PDB file of C-alpha atoms and ligand atoms in Angstrom:
ATOM      1  CA  MET A   1     -25.092   6.767   2.506  1.00 91.00           C
ATOM      2  CA  ALA A   2     -21.329   6.334   2.327  1.00 96.00           C
ATOM      3  CA  ASN A   3     -19.583   3.900   0.021  1.00 98.00           C
ATOM      4  CA  ILE A   4     -17.977   1.109   1.986  1.00 98.00           C
ATOM      5  CA  ILE A   5     -14.234   0.752   1.481  1.00 98.00           C
ATOM      6  CA  ASP A   6     -13.997  -3.018   1.588  1.00 98.00           C
ATOM      7  CA  GLY A   7     -10.701  -4.002   3.217  1.00 98.00           C
ATOM      8  CA  LYS A   8     -11.338  -7.715   2.719  1.00 97.00           C
ATOM      9  CA  ALA A   9     -11.766  -7.302  -1.041  1.00 98.00           C
ATOM     10  CA  ILE A  10      -8.748  -4.995  -1.400  1.00 98.00           C
ATOM     11  CA  ALA A  11      -6.620  -7.344   0.724  1.00 98.00           C
ATOM     12  CA  ALA A  12      -7.706 -10.360  -1.365  1.00 98.00           C
ATOM     13  CA  LYS A  13      -6.789  -8.573  -4.586  1.00 98.00           C
ATOM     14  CA  ILE A  14      -3.339  -7.594  -3.290  1.00 98.00           C
ATOM     15  CA  ARG A  15      -2.688 -11.072  -1.874  1.00 98.00           C
ATOM     16  CA  GLY A  16      -3.481 -12.463  -5.340  1.00 98.00           C
ATOM     17  CA  GLU A  17      -0.882 -10.121  -6.836  1.00 98.00           C
ATOM     18  CA  ILE A  18       1.627 -11.130  -4.144  1.00 98.00           C
ATOM     19  CA  ALA A  19       1.117 -14.836  -4.931  1.00 98.00           C
ATOM     20  CA  VAL A  20       1.867 -14.139  -8.610  1.00 98.00           C
ATOM     21  CA  GLU A  21       5.018 -12.247  -7.631  1.00 98.00           C
ATOM     22  CA  VAL A  22       6.124 -15.095  -5.342  1.00 98.00           C
ATOM     23  CA  ASN A  23       5.759 -17.538  -8.249  1.00 97.00           C
ATOM     24  CA  ARG A  24       7.786 -15.251 -10.474  1.00 97.00           C
ATOM     25  CA  LEU A  25      10.563 -15.035  -7.857  1.00 97.00           C
ATOM     26  CA  GLU A  26      10.531 -18.803  -7.321  1.00 96.00           C
ATOM     27  CA  ALA A  27      11.060 -19.290 -11.039  1.00 96.00           C
ATOM     28  CA  LYS A  28      14.272 -17.298 -10.561  1.00 95.00           C
ATOM     29  CA  GLY A  29      15.288 -19.473  -7.595  1.00 96.00           C
ATOM     30  CA  ILE A  30      14.242 -16.998  -4.861  1.00 97.00           C
ATOM     31  CA  LYS A  31      11.757 -18.111  -2.205  1.00 97.00           C
ATOM     32  CA  PRO A  32      10.683 -15.182  -0.011  1.00 98.00           C
ATOM     33  CA  GLY A  33      11.034 -16.084   3.677  1.00 98.00           C
ATOM     34  CA  LEU A  34       9.516 -14.515   6.799  1.00 98.00           C
ATOM     35  CA  ALA A  35      10.725 -15.428  10.284  1.00 98.00           C
ATOM     36  CA  VAL A  36       8.049 -15.012  12.946  1.00 97.00           C
ATOM     37  CA  VAL A  37       9.225 -15.013  16.547  1.00 98.00           C
ATOM     38  CA  LEU A  38       6.794 -15.512  19.425  1.00 98.00           C
ATOM     39  CA  VAL A  39       7.973 -15.491  23.024  1.00 98.00           C
ATOM     40  CA  GLY A  40       5.544 -16.786  25.655  1.00 97.00           C
ATOM     41  CA  GLU A  41       1.913 -17.777  25.690  1.00 95.00           C
ATOM     42  CA  ASP A  42      -0.085 -14.561  25.236  1.00 94.00           C
ATOM     43  CA  PRO A  43      -3.369 -15.847  23.692  1.00 93.00           C
ATOM     44  CA  ALA A  44      -3.941 -12.870  21.365  1.00 91.00           C
ATOM     45  CA  SER A  45      -0.323 -13.016  20.154  1.00 95.00           C
ATOM     46  CA  LYS A  46      -0.687 -16.742  19.416  1.00 95.00           C
ATOM     47  CA  VAL A  47      -3.754 -16.015  17.277  1.00 94.00           C
ATOM     48  CA  TYR A  48      -1.946 -13.217  15.372  1.00 93.00           C
ATOM     49  CA  VAL A  49       1.090 -15.414  14.772  1.00 96.00           C
ATOM     50  CA  SER A  50      -0.982 -18.293  13.430  1.00 96.00           C
ATOM     51  CA  MET A  51      -2.860 -15.857  11.133  1.00 95.00           C
ATOM     52  CA  LYS A  52       0.491 -14.599   9.797  1.00 96.00           C
ATOM     53  CA  GLU A  53       1.767 -18.143   9.235  1.00 96.00           C
ATOM     54  CA  LYS A  54      -1.371 -19.119   7.348  1.00 96.00           C
ATOM     55  CA  ALA A  55      -1.252 -15.944   5.246  1.00 97.00           C
ATOM     56  CA  CYS A  56       2.373 -16.753   4.304  1.00 98.00           C
ATOM     57  CA  GLN A  57       1.443 -20.287   3.276  1.00 97.00           C
ATOM     58  CA  ASP A  58      -1.501 -19.045   1.199  1.00 97.00           C
ATOM     59  CA  VAL A  59       0.749 -16.870  -0.990  1.00 98.00           C
ATOM     60  CA  GLY A  60       3.738 -19.251  -1.036  1.00 98.00           C
ATOM     61  CA  ILE A  61       6.064 -17.379   1.348  1.00 98.00           C
ATOM     62  CA  PHE A  62       8.362 -19.592   3.473  1.00 98.00           C
ATOM     63  CA  SER A  63       7.245 -19.100   7.083  1.00 97.00           C
ATOM     64  CA  ASP A  64      10.011 -19.802   9.590  1.00 97.00           C
ATOM     65  CA  GLU A  65       8.365 -20.109  12.988  1.00 96.00           C
ATOM     66  CA  HIS A  66      10.162 -19.666  16.308  1.00 98.00           C
ATOM     67  CA  LYS A  67       7.915 -20.281  19.292  1.00 97.00           C
ATOM     68  CA  LEU A  68       9.966 -19.734  22.425  1.00 98.00           C
ATOM     69  CA  PRO A  69       9.017 -20.238  26.081  1.00 97.00           C
ATOM     70  CA  ALA A  70       8.226 -17.202  28.286  1.00 97.00           C
ATOM     71  CA  THR A  71      11.419 -17.985  30.225  1.00 97.00           C
ATOM     72  CA  THR A  72      13.620 -17.190  27.170  1.00 98.00           C
ATOM     73  CA  SER A  73      16.354 -14.738  28.173  1.00 98.00           C
ATOM     74  CA  GLU A  74      17.015 -11.476  26.376  1.00 98.00           C
ATOM     75  CA  LYS A  75      20.385 -12.817  25.282  1.00 98.00           C
ATOM     76  CA  GLU A  76      18.840 -15.967  23.782  1.00 98.00           C
ATOM     77  CA  LEU A  77      16.380 -13.831  21.823  1.00 98.00           C
ATOM     78  CA  LEU A  78      19.106 -11.444  20.627  1.00 98.00           C
ATOM     79  CA  ASP A  79      21.212 -14.450  19.546  1.00 98.00           C
ATOM     80  CA  LEU A  80      18.273 -15.809  17.538  1.00 98.00           C
ATOM     81  CA  ILE A  81      17.787 -12.427  15.849  1.00 98.00           C
ATOM     82  CA  ASP A  82      21.484 -12.317  15.027  1.00 98.00           C
ATOM     83  CA  ARG A  83      21.207 -15.728  13.344  1.00 98.00           C
ATOM     84  CA  LEU A  84      18.090 -14.667  11.423  1.00 98.00           C
ATOM     85  CA  ASN A  85      19.799 -11.441  10.304  1.00 98.00           C
ATOM     86  CA  LYS A  86      22.515 -13.599   8.721  1.00 98.00           C
ATOM     87  CA  ASP A  87      20.215 -16.305   7.319  1.00 98.00           C
ATOM     88  CA  GLU A  88      19.915 -15.886   3.542  1.00 96.00           C
ATOM     89  CA  ARG A  89      16.587 -17.746   3.416  1.00 97.00           C
ATOM     90  CA  ILE A  90      15.026 -15.026   5.567  1.00 98.00           C
ATOM     91  CA  HIS A  91      13.957 -11.712   4.002  1.00 98.00           C
ATOM     92  CA  GLY A  92      11.777 -10.438   6.822  1.00 98.00           C
ATOM     93  CA  ILE A  93      11.883 -10.788  10.615  1.00 98.00           C
ATOM     94  CA  LEU A  94       8.859 -10.171  12.780  1.00 97.00           C
ATOM     95  CA  VAL A  95       8.976 -10.292  16.569  1.00 97.00           C
ATOM     96  CA  GLN A  96       5.436 -10.479  17.921  1.00 96.00           C
ATOM     97  CA  LEU A  97       4.750  -7.908  20.641  1.00 95.00           C
ATOM     98  CA  PRO A  98       4.281  -7.662  23.559  1.00 95.00           C
ATOM     99  CA  LEU A  99       7.423  -9.405  24.813  1.00 97.00           C
ATOM    100  CA  PRO A 100       7.663 -10.713  28.393  1.00 97.00           C
ATOM    101  CA  LYS A 101       8.548  -7.959  30.878  1.00 96.00           C
ATOM    102  CA  HIS A 102      12.111  -9.157  31.549  1.00 98.00           C
ATOM    103  CA  ILE A 103      13.036  -8.482  27.893  1.00 98.00           C
ATOM    104  CA  ASP A 104      13.846  -4.948  26.666  1.00 98.00           C
ATOM    105  CA  THR A 105      11.561  -4.570  23.624  1.00 96.00           C
ATOM    106  CA  GLU A 106      13.443  -1.593  22.205  1.00 95.00           C
ATOM    107  CA  LYS A 107      16.743  -3.450  22.334  1.00 97.00           C
ATOM    108  CA  VAL A 108      15.213  -6.414  20.519  1.00 97.00           C
ATOM    109  CA  LEU A 109      13.551  -4.350  17.779  1.00 96.00           C
ATOM    110  CA  ASP A 110      16.769  -2.361  17.290  1.00 97.00           C
ATOM    111  CA  ALA A 111      18.691  -5.628  16.827  1.00 98.00           C
ATOM    112  CA  ILE A 112      16.666  -6.594  13.736  1.00 98.00           C
ATOM    113  CA  SER A 113      18.516  -5.688  10.550  1.00 98.00           C
ATOM    114  CA  PRO A 114      16.798  -2.578   9.097  1.00 97.00           C
ATOM    115  CA  PHE A 115      16.857  -4.426   5.760  1.00 97.00           C
ATOM    116  CA  LYS A 116      14.759  -7.277   7.195  1.00 98.00           C
ATOM    117  CA  ASP A 117      12.542  -5.036   9.353  1.00 97.00           C
ATOM    118  CA  VAL A 118       9.295  -5.756   7.490  1.00 97.00           C
ATOM    119  CA  ASP A 119       7.263  -4.251  10.358  1.00 95.00           C
ATOM    120  CA  GLY A 120       9.004  -0.927   9.731  1.00 96.00           C
ATOM    121  CA  PHE A 121       9.601  -0.247  13.446  1.00 94.00           C
ATOM    122  CA  HIS A 122      13.416   0.068  13.407  1.00 96.00           C
ATOM    123  CA  PRO A 123      14.583   3.673  14.065  1.00 96.00           C
ATOM    124  CA  TYR A 124      16.424   3.573  10.706  1.00 97.00           C
ATOM    125  CA  ASN A 125      13.161   2.879   8.898  1.00 97.00           C
ATOM    126  CA  VAL A 126      11.209   5.369  11.032  1.00 96.00           C
ATOM    127  CA  GLY A 127      13.774   8.042  10.093  1.00 97.00           C
ATOM    128  CA  ARG A 128      13.649   7.087   6.411  1.00 97.00           C
ATOM    129  CA  LEU A 129       9.868   7.381   6.495  1.00 97.00           C
ATOM    130  CA  VAL A 130      10.032  10.872   8.036  1.00 97.00           C
ATOM    131  CA  VAL A 131      12.371  12.122   5.300  1.00 96.00           C
ATOM    132  CA  GLY A 132      10.122  10.576   2.656  1.00 94.00           C
ATOM    133  CA  LYS A 133      12.503   7.796   1.583  1.00 94.00           C
ATOM    134  CA  PRO A 134      11.072   4.703   3.234  1.00 89.00           C
ATOM    135  CA  VAL A 135      12.691   1.283   2.973  1.00 92.00           C
ATOM    136  CA  PHE A 136       9.871  -0.547   4.754  1.00 97.00           C
ATOM    137  CA  GLN A 137       6.644   1.203   5.648  1.00 97.00           C
ATOM    138  CA  PRO A 138       4.873   0.013   8.814  1.00 97.00           C
ATOM    139  CA  CYS A 139       2.097  -2.365   7.848  1.00 98.00           C
ATOM    140  CA  THR A 140      -1.091  -0.867   9.308  1.00 98.00           C
ATOM    141  CA  PRO A 141      -0.476   2.716   8.120  1.00 98.00           C
ATOM    142  CA  TYR A 142       0.729   1.364   4.783  1.00 98.00           C
ATOM    143  CA  GLY A 143      -2.531  -0.576   4.540  1.00 98.00           C
ATOM    144  CA  VAL A 144      -4.466   2.648   5.184  1.00 98.00           C
ATOM    145  CA  MET A 145      -2.617   4.388   2.340  1.00 98.00           C
ATOM    146  CA  VAL A 146      -3.285   1.507  -0.054  1.00 98.00           C
ATOM    147  CA  MET A 147      -6.986   1.570   0.837  1.00 98.00           C
ATOM    148  CA  LEU A 148      -7.183   5.308   0.157  1.00 98.00           C
ATOM    149  CA  LYS A 149      -5.493   4.775  -3.193  1.00 98.00           C
ATOM    150  CA  GLU A 150      -7.754   1.875  -4.120  1.00 97.00           C
ATOM    151  CA  ALA A 151     -10.782   3.967  -3.154  1.00 97.00           C
ATOM    152  CA  GLY A 152      -9.573   6.687  -5.527  1.00 98.00           C
ATOM    153  CA  VAL A 153      -8.972   9.265  -2.778  1.00 98.00           C
ATOM    154  CA  GLU A 154      -6.455  11.884  -3.912  1.00 98.00           C
ATOM    155  CA  LEU A 155      -4.726  13.422  -0.867  1.00 98.00           C
ATOM    156  CA  ALA A 156      -2.868  16.374  -2.368  1.00 98.00           C
ATOM    157  CA  GLY A 157      -4.227  19.613  -0.922  1.00 98.00           C
ATOM    158  CA  LYS A 158      -6.712  17.816   1.341  1.00 98.00           C
ATOM    159  CA  GLU A 159      -7.179  18.377   5.077  1.00 98.00           C
ATOM    160  CA  VAL A 160      -6.352  15.096   6.808  1.00 99.00           C
ATOM    161  CA  VAL A 161      -7.060  14.760  10.524  1.00 99.00           C
ATOM    162  CA  VAL A 162      -5.402  11.805  12.256  1.00 99.00           C
ATOM    163  CA  VAL A 163      -6.672  11.013  15.762  1.00 99.00           C
ATOM    164  CA  GLY A 164      -4.071   9.056  17.765  1.00 98.00           C
ATOM    165  CA  ARG A 165      -0.301   9.561  17.732  1.00 98.00           C
ATOM    166  CA  SER A 166       1.119   6.108  18.463  1.00 97.00           C
ATOM    167  CA  ASN A 167       4.416   5.108  16.879  1.00 96.00           C
ATOM    168  CA  ILE A 168       2.774   2.186  15.100  1.00 95.00           C
ATOM    169  CA  VAL A 169      -0.255   3.916  13.556  1.00 98.00           C
ATOM    170  CA  GLY A 170      -0.934   7.621  14.134  1.00 98.00           C
ATOM    171  CA  LYS A 171       2.510   9.164  13.642  1.00 98.00           C
ATOM    172  CA  PRO A 172       3.568   7.112  10.607  1.00 98.00           C
ATOM    173  CA  VAL A 173       0.226   7.528   8.828  1.00 98.00           C
ATOM    174  CA  ALA A 174       0.449  11.298   9.408  1.00 98.00           C
ATOM    175  CA  PHE A 175       3.891  11.390   7.741  1.00 98.00           C
ATOM    176  CA  MET A 176       2.678   9.229   4.862  1.00 98.00           C
ATOM    177  CA  CYS A 177      -0.229  11.627   4.215  1.00 98.00           C
ATOM    178  CA  LEU A 178       2.146  14.597   4.424  1.00 98.00           C
ATOM    179  CA  GLN A 179       4.360  12.885   1.858  1.00 97.00           C
ATOM    180  CA  GLN A 180       1.328  12.814  -0.436  1.00 97.00           C
ATOM    181  CA  ASN A 181       0.885  16.571  -0.015  1.00 98.00           C
ATOM    182  CA  ALA A 182      -2.050  16.560   2.386  1.00 98.00           C
ATOM    183  CA  THR A 183      -2.256  19.173   5.143  1.00 98.00           C
ATOM    184  CA  VAL A 184      -2.150  17.038   8.254  1.00 98.00           C
ATOM    185  CA  THR A 185      -3.444  17.667  11.766  1.00 98.00           C
ATOM    186  CA  LEU A 186      -2.338  15.073  14.316  1.00 98.00           C
ATOM    187  CA  CYS A 187      -4.638  14.886  17.361  1.00 98.00           C
ATOM    188  CA  HIS A 188      -4.225  13.081  20.683  1.00 98.00           C
ATOM    189  CA  SER A 189      -5.619  12.904  24.201  1.00 98.00           C
ATOM    190  CA  ARG A 190      -4.527  16.471  25.037  1.00 98.00           C
ATOM    191  CA  THR A 191      -6.002  18.000  21.870  1.00 98.00           C
ATOM    192  CA  LYS A 192      -8.596  20.685  22.563  1.00 98.00           C
ATOM    193  CA  ASN A 193     -11.823  20.945  20.548  1.00 98.00           C
ATOM    194  CA  LEU A 194     -11.434  17.549  18.904  1.00 98.00           C
ATOM    195  CA  ALA A 195     -14.934  17.657  17.403  1.00 98.00           C
ATOM    196  CA  GLU A 196     -14.115  20.930  15.655  1.00 98.00           C
ATOM    197  CA  LYS A 197     -10.832  19.563  14.296  1.00 98.00           C
ATOM    198  CA  VAL A 198     -12.449  16.371  13.010  1.00 98.00           C
ATOM    199  CA  GLY A 199     -15.168  18.538  11.465  1.00 98.00           C
ATOM    200  CA  MET A 200     -12.559  20.285   9.252  1.00 98.00           C
ATOM    201  CA  ALA A 201     -11.282  17.075   7.765  1.00 98.00           C
ATOM    202  CA  ASP A 202     -11.675  15.898   4.188  1.00 98.00           C
ATOM    203  CA  VAL A 203     -10.176  12.624   5.420  1.00 99.00           C
ATOM    204  CA  VAL A 204     -10.415  11.395   9.025  1.00 99.00           C
ATOM    205  CA  ILE A 205      -8.080   8.604  10.167  1.00 99.00           C
ATOM    206  CA  ALA A 206      -9.021   7.274  13.602  1.00 98.00           C
ATOM    207  CA  ALA A 207      -6.496   5.257  15.633  1.00 98.00           C
ATOM    208  CA  VAL A 208      -7.494   5.804  19.244  1.00 98.00           C
ATOM    209  CA  GLY A 209      -8.571   2.480  20.727  1.00 97.00           C
ATOM    210  CA  GLN A 210     -11.836   3.737  22.255  1.00 98.00           C
ATOM    211  CA  PRO A 211     -15.163   2.371  21.032  1.00 98.00           C
ATOM    212  CA  GLU A 212     -17.040   4.857  18.826  1.00 98.00           C
ATOM    213  CA  MET A 213     -15.490   7.922  20.501  1.00 98.00           C
ATOM    214  CA  ILE A 214     -15.521   9.866  17.229  1.00 98.00           C
ATOM    215  CA  LYS A 215     -19.125  10.847  16.754  1.00 98.00           C
ATOM    216  CA  GLY A 216     -20.912  10.664  13.432  1.00 98.00           C
ATOM    217  CA  ALA A 217     -22.170  14.223  13.884  1.00 98.00           C
ATOM    218  CA  TRP A 218     -18.550  15.511  13.882  1.00 98.00           C
ATOM    219  CA  ILE A 219     -17.895  14.270  10.347  1.00 98.00           C
ATOM    220  CA  LYS A 220     -17.962  16.866   7.571  1.00 98.00           C
ATOM    221  CA  PRO A 221     -20.515  15.844   4.928  1.00 98.00           C
ATOM    222  CA  GLY A 222     -18.668  14.103   2.087  1.00 98.00           C
ATOM    223  CA  ALA A 223     -15.526  13.306   4.123  1.00 98.00           C
ATOM    224  CA  VAL A 224     -13.696   9.979   3.861  1.00 98.00           C
ATOM    225  CA  VAL A 225     -13.420   8.041   7.134  1.00 98.00           C
ATOM    226  CA  ILE A 226     -10.756   5.420   7.816  1.00 98.00           C
ATOM    227  CA  ASP A 227     -11.282   3.643  11.118  1.00 98.00           C
ATOM    228  CA  VAL A 228      -8.200   1.783  12.354  1.00 98.00           C
ATOM    229  CA  GLY A 229      -9.651   1.082  15.804  1.00 98.00           C
ATOM    230  CA  VAL A 230     -10.582  -2.416  16.864  1.00 96.00           C
ATOM    231  CA  ASN A 231     -12.457  -2.524  20.157  1.00 96.00           C
ATOM    232  CA  ARG A 232     -14.152  -5.519  21.704  1.00 93.00           C
ATOM    233  CA  VAL A 233     -17.556  -4.691  23.148  1.00 94.00           C
ATOM    234  CA  GLY A 234     -19.190  -7.463  25.173  1.00 91.00           C
ATOM    235  CA  GLU A 235     -18.352 -11.075  24.386  1.00 87.00           C
ATOM    236  CA  LYS A 236     -18.133 -11.086  20.616  1.00 88.00           C
ATOM    237  CA  LYS A 237     -18.853  -7.705  19.055  1.00 94.00           C
ATOM    238  CA  LEU A 238     -16.041  -5.625  17.522  1.00 95.00           C
ATOM    239  CA  VAL A 239     -16.477  -1.916  16.895  1.00 97.00           C
ATOM    240  CA  GLY A 240     -14.177   0.795  15.617  1.00 98.00           C
ATOM    241  CA  ASP A 241     -13.227   4.184  17.029  1.00 98.00           C
ATOM    242  CA  VAL A 242     -15.881   5.918  14.906  1.00 98.00           C
ATOM    243  CA  GLU A 243     -19.616   5.843  15.484  1.00 98.00           C
ATOM    244  CA  TYR A 244     -20.126   3.897  12.289  1.00 98.00           C
ATOM    245  CA  ALA A 245     -23.879   4.103  11.633  1.00 97.00           C
ATOM    246  CA  ALA A 246     -24.101   7.867  12.157  1.00 98.00           C
ATOM    247  CA  ALA A 247     -20.809   8.566  10.342  1.00 98.00           C
ATOM    248  CA  SER A 248     -22.008   6.534   7.325  1.00 98.00           C
ATOM    249  CA  GLU A 249     -24.899   8.976   6.944  1.00 98.00           C
ATOM    250  CA  ARG A 250     -22.471  11.891   6.414  1.00 98.00           C
ATOM    251  CA  ALA A 251     -19.278  10.430   4.939  1.00 98.00           C
ATOM    252  CA  SER A 252     -18.767   9.807   1.227  1.00 98.00           C
ATOM    253  CA  ALA A 253     -16.741   6.652   1.982  1.00 98.00           C
ATOM    254  CA  ILE A 254     -15.972   4.737   5.178  1.00 98.00           C
ATOM    255  CA  THR A 255     -14.157   1.597   6.300  1.00 98.00           C
ATOM    256  CA  PRO A 256     -16.164  -0.906   8.353  1.00 98.00           C
ATOM    257  CA  VAL A 257     -14.943  -2.679  11.518  1.00 97.00           C
ATOM    258  CA  PRO A 258     -14.351  -5.560  11.141  1.00 96.00           C
ATOM    259  CA  GLY A 259     -13.473  -5.975   7.454  1.00 97.00           C
ATOM    260  CA  GLY A 260     -11.808  -2.603   6.943  1.00 97.00           C
ATOM    261  CA  VAL A 261      -8.199  -1.819   7.874  1.00 98.00           C
ATOM    262  CA  GLY A 262      -7.756  -5.115   9.766  1.00 95.00           C
ATOM    263  CA  PRO A 263      -7.206  -7.424   6.755  1.00 96.00           C
ATOM    264  CA  MET A 264      -4.742  -4.935   5.252  1.00 98.00           C
ATOM    265  CA  THR A 265      -2.124  -5.177   8.012  1.00 97.00           C
ATOM    266  CA  ILE A 266      -1.013  -8.764   7.338  1.00 97.00           C
ATOM    267  CA  THR A 267      -1.341  -8.152   3.599  1.00 98.00           C
ATOM    268  CA  MET A 268       1.234  -5.356   3.776  1.00 98.00           C
ATOM    269  CA  LEU A 269       3.504  -7.580   5.885  1.00 98.00           C
ATOM    270  CA  LEU A 270       3.456 -10.133   3.044  1.00 98.00           C
ATOM    271  CA  TYR A 271       4.029  -7.330   0.546  1.00 98.00           C
ATOM    272  CA  ASN A 272       7.042  -5.990   2.475  1.00 98.00           C
ATOM    273  CA  THR A 273       8.538  -9.493   2.723  1.00 98.00           C
ATOM    274  CA  VAL A 274       8.291  -9.992  -1.035  1.00 98.00           C
ATOM    275  CA  GLU A 275       9.757  -6.528  -1.691  1.00 97.00           C
ATOM    276  CA  SER A 276      12.654  -7.427   0.595  1.00 98.00           C
ATOM    277  CA  ALA A 277      13.226 -10.694  -1.295  1.00 98.00           C
ATOM    278  CA  LYS A 278      13.202  -8.765  -4.576  1.00 96.00           C
ATOM    279  CA  ARG A 279      15.915  -6.481  -3.224  1.00 91.00           C
ATOM    280  CA  GLY A 280      17.942  -9.530  -2.237  1.00 77.00           C
ATOM    281  CA  ALA A 281      18.044  -8.786   1.498  1.00 51.00           C
TER     282      ALA A 281
HETATM  283  P1  NDP B   1      -2.312   3.495  21.346  1.00 96.71           P
HETATM  284  O1  NDP B   1      -3.059   3.180  22.609  1.00 96.71           O
HETATM  285  O2  NDP B   1      -0.857   3.247  21.282  1.00 96.71           O
HETATM  286  O3  NDP B   1      -2.555   5.037  20.985  1.00 96.71           O
HETATM  287  C1  NDP B   1      -3.812   5.618  21.106  1.00 96.71           C
HETATM  288  C2  NDP B   1      -3.724   7.078  20.728  1.00 96.71           C
HETATM  289  O4  NDP B   1      -5.019   7.639  20.871  1.00 96.71           O
HETATM  290  C3  NDP B   1      -2.773   7.886  21.624  1.00 96.71           C
HETATM  291  O5  NDP B   1      -1.998   8.754  20.832  1.00 96.71           O
HETATM  292  C4  NDP B   1      -3.731   8.666  22.524  1.00 96.71           C
HETATM  293  O6  NDP B   1      -3.255   9.948  22.868  1.00 96.71           O
HETATM  294  C5  NDP B   1      -4.938   8.839  21.622  1.00 96.71           C
HETATM  295  N1  NDP B   1      -6.142   9.024  22.407  1.00 96.71           N
HETATM  296  C6  NDP B   1      -6.581   8.271  23.437  1.00 96.71           C
HETATM  297  N2  NDP B   1      -7.720   8.788  23.919  1.00 96.71           N
HETATM  298  C7  NDP B   1      -8.006   9.885  23.178  1.00 96.71           C
HETATM  299  C8  NDP B   1      -9.049  10.833  23.195  1.00 96.71           C
HETATM  300  N3  NDP B   1     -10.046  10.771  24.071  1.00 96.71           N
HETATM  301  N4  NDP B   1      -9.012  11.831  22.294  1.00 96.71           N
HETATM  302  C9  NDP B   1      -8.019  11.910  21.377  1.00 96.71           C
HETATM  303  N5  NDP B   1      -6.999  11.019  21.315  1.00 96.71           N
HETATM  304  C10 NDP B   1      -7.000  10.026  22.206  1.00 96.71           C
HETATM  305  O7  NDP B   1      -3.102   2.732  20.203  1.00 96.71           O
HETATM  306  P2  NDP B   1      -2.622   2.168  18.774  1.00 96.71           P
HETATM  307  O8  NDP B   1      -2.221   3.281  17.887  1.00 96.71           O
HETATM  308  O9  NDP B   1      -1.721   1.025  18.988  1.00 96.71           O
HETATM  309  O10 NDP B   1      -4.019   1.581  18.279  1.00 96.71           O
HETATM  310  C11 NDP B   1      -5.145   2.404  18.054  1.00 96.71           C
HETATM  311  C12 NDP B   1      -6.313   1.514  17.663  1.00 96.71           C
HETATM  312  O11 NDP B   1      -6.018   0.870  16.445  1.00 96.71           O
HETATM  313  C13 NDP B   1      -6.632   0.393  18.654  1.00 96.71           C
HETATM  314  O12 NDP B   1      -8.028   0.179  18.661  1.00 96.71           O
HETATM  315  C14 NDP B   1      -5.933  -0.802  18.059  1.00 96.71           C
HETATM  316  O13 NDP B   1      -6.562  -2.019  18.428  1.00 96.71           O
HETATM  317  C15 NDP B   1      -6.119  -0.530  16.596  1.00 96.71           C
HETATM  318  N6  NDP B   1      -5.109  -1.167  15.748  1.00 96.71           N
HETATM  319  C16 NDP B   1      -5.562  -1.869  14.683  1.00 96.71           C
HETATM  320  C17 NDP B   1      -4.685  -2.479  13.830  1.00 96.71           C
HETATM  321  C18 NDP B   1      -5.208  -3.204  12.661  1.00 96.71           C
HETATM  322  O14 NDP B   1      -4.507  -4.015  12.095  1.00 96.71           O
HETATM  323  N7  NDP B   1      -6.433  -2.909  12.227  1.00 96.71           N
HETATM  324  C19 NDP B   1      -3.240  -2.442  14.066  1.00 96.71           C
HETATM  325  C20 NDP B   1      -2.844  -1.593  15.165  1.00 96.71           C
HETATM  326  C21 NDP B   1      -3.771  -1.000  15.983  1.00 96.71           C
HETATM  327  P3  NDP B   1      -1.938  10.181  23.804  1.00 96.71           P
HETATM  328  O15 NDP B   1      -0.765   9.905  22.908  1.00 96.71           O
HETATM  329  O16 NDP B   1      -2.055  11.595  24.196  1.00 96.71           O
HETATM  330  O17 NDP B   1      -2.062   9.204  24.941  1.00 96.71           O
END
């Protein structure tokens, strides 16, 4: 049976360390500040934003909330971002996605100062990540890397197979593993013989968004499995992208869903905000 890599416990430990760091900064007269911008009434986005606000409060980060109506124009949003870029109390800016259709998401994300881009989505930060000199690392992939480290998984020389090539998870996590000297295979919907590729992996990172599509039988015995997927099945049940029960029989370590990668994402957002405050953004 695989060891469970407990995202909740790792996240709690790191949030404790962040709270200590926030206290230390406050003693020097610096209060880390995160601006969270929500446009419209998307129910899931509202839940995420309130989770981020609460997480900030729990560790002592100043949470500057901007809840704007769905009718907000692109110009009004860009003006707000301009003000936040110049506001010295703010060290991180997060615009909750998706934005209403009349707003150009790329234009908005590009308007955030790369030095306050705690989500790590700005092309400047994406480029820095690719050349191995990140300023901010995107939160979910960063969380995956921290979990691997905490679980004692050494990546150098290992075969890592990432399934999913999105800009927010698959691609950045592949570059982060490459930076740690893994040999990385990045798979997607057009990949042939996926089962065979997954079967080669010492570490499988799944970020597909399809319930249990990676079968337990594909996993090489002793491999480490990180499941980023969060899929709602029926009314209440959440499952990952990996067939958890069967994969647990073969893997040496595995992340559960829920309670795996999920709690790490907001934790790394807090971490990036504090790092930004330390740099004096
Ligand atoms: P996207 O939908 O943006 O990307 C999915 C990727 O999976 C694409 O690259 C797609 O390939 C690939 N894919 C789809 N079907 C297959 C298939 N049959 N075989 C191989 N590859 C396939 O998803 P995200 O990256 O945004 O999210 C992935 C999952 O992670 C979701 O479940 C999401 O909810 C979860 N997530 C969890 C977070 C957390 O905090 N825990 C944060 C972010 C995401 P192609 O490019 O060819 O279309």
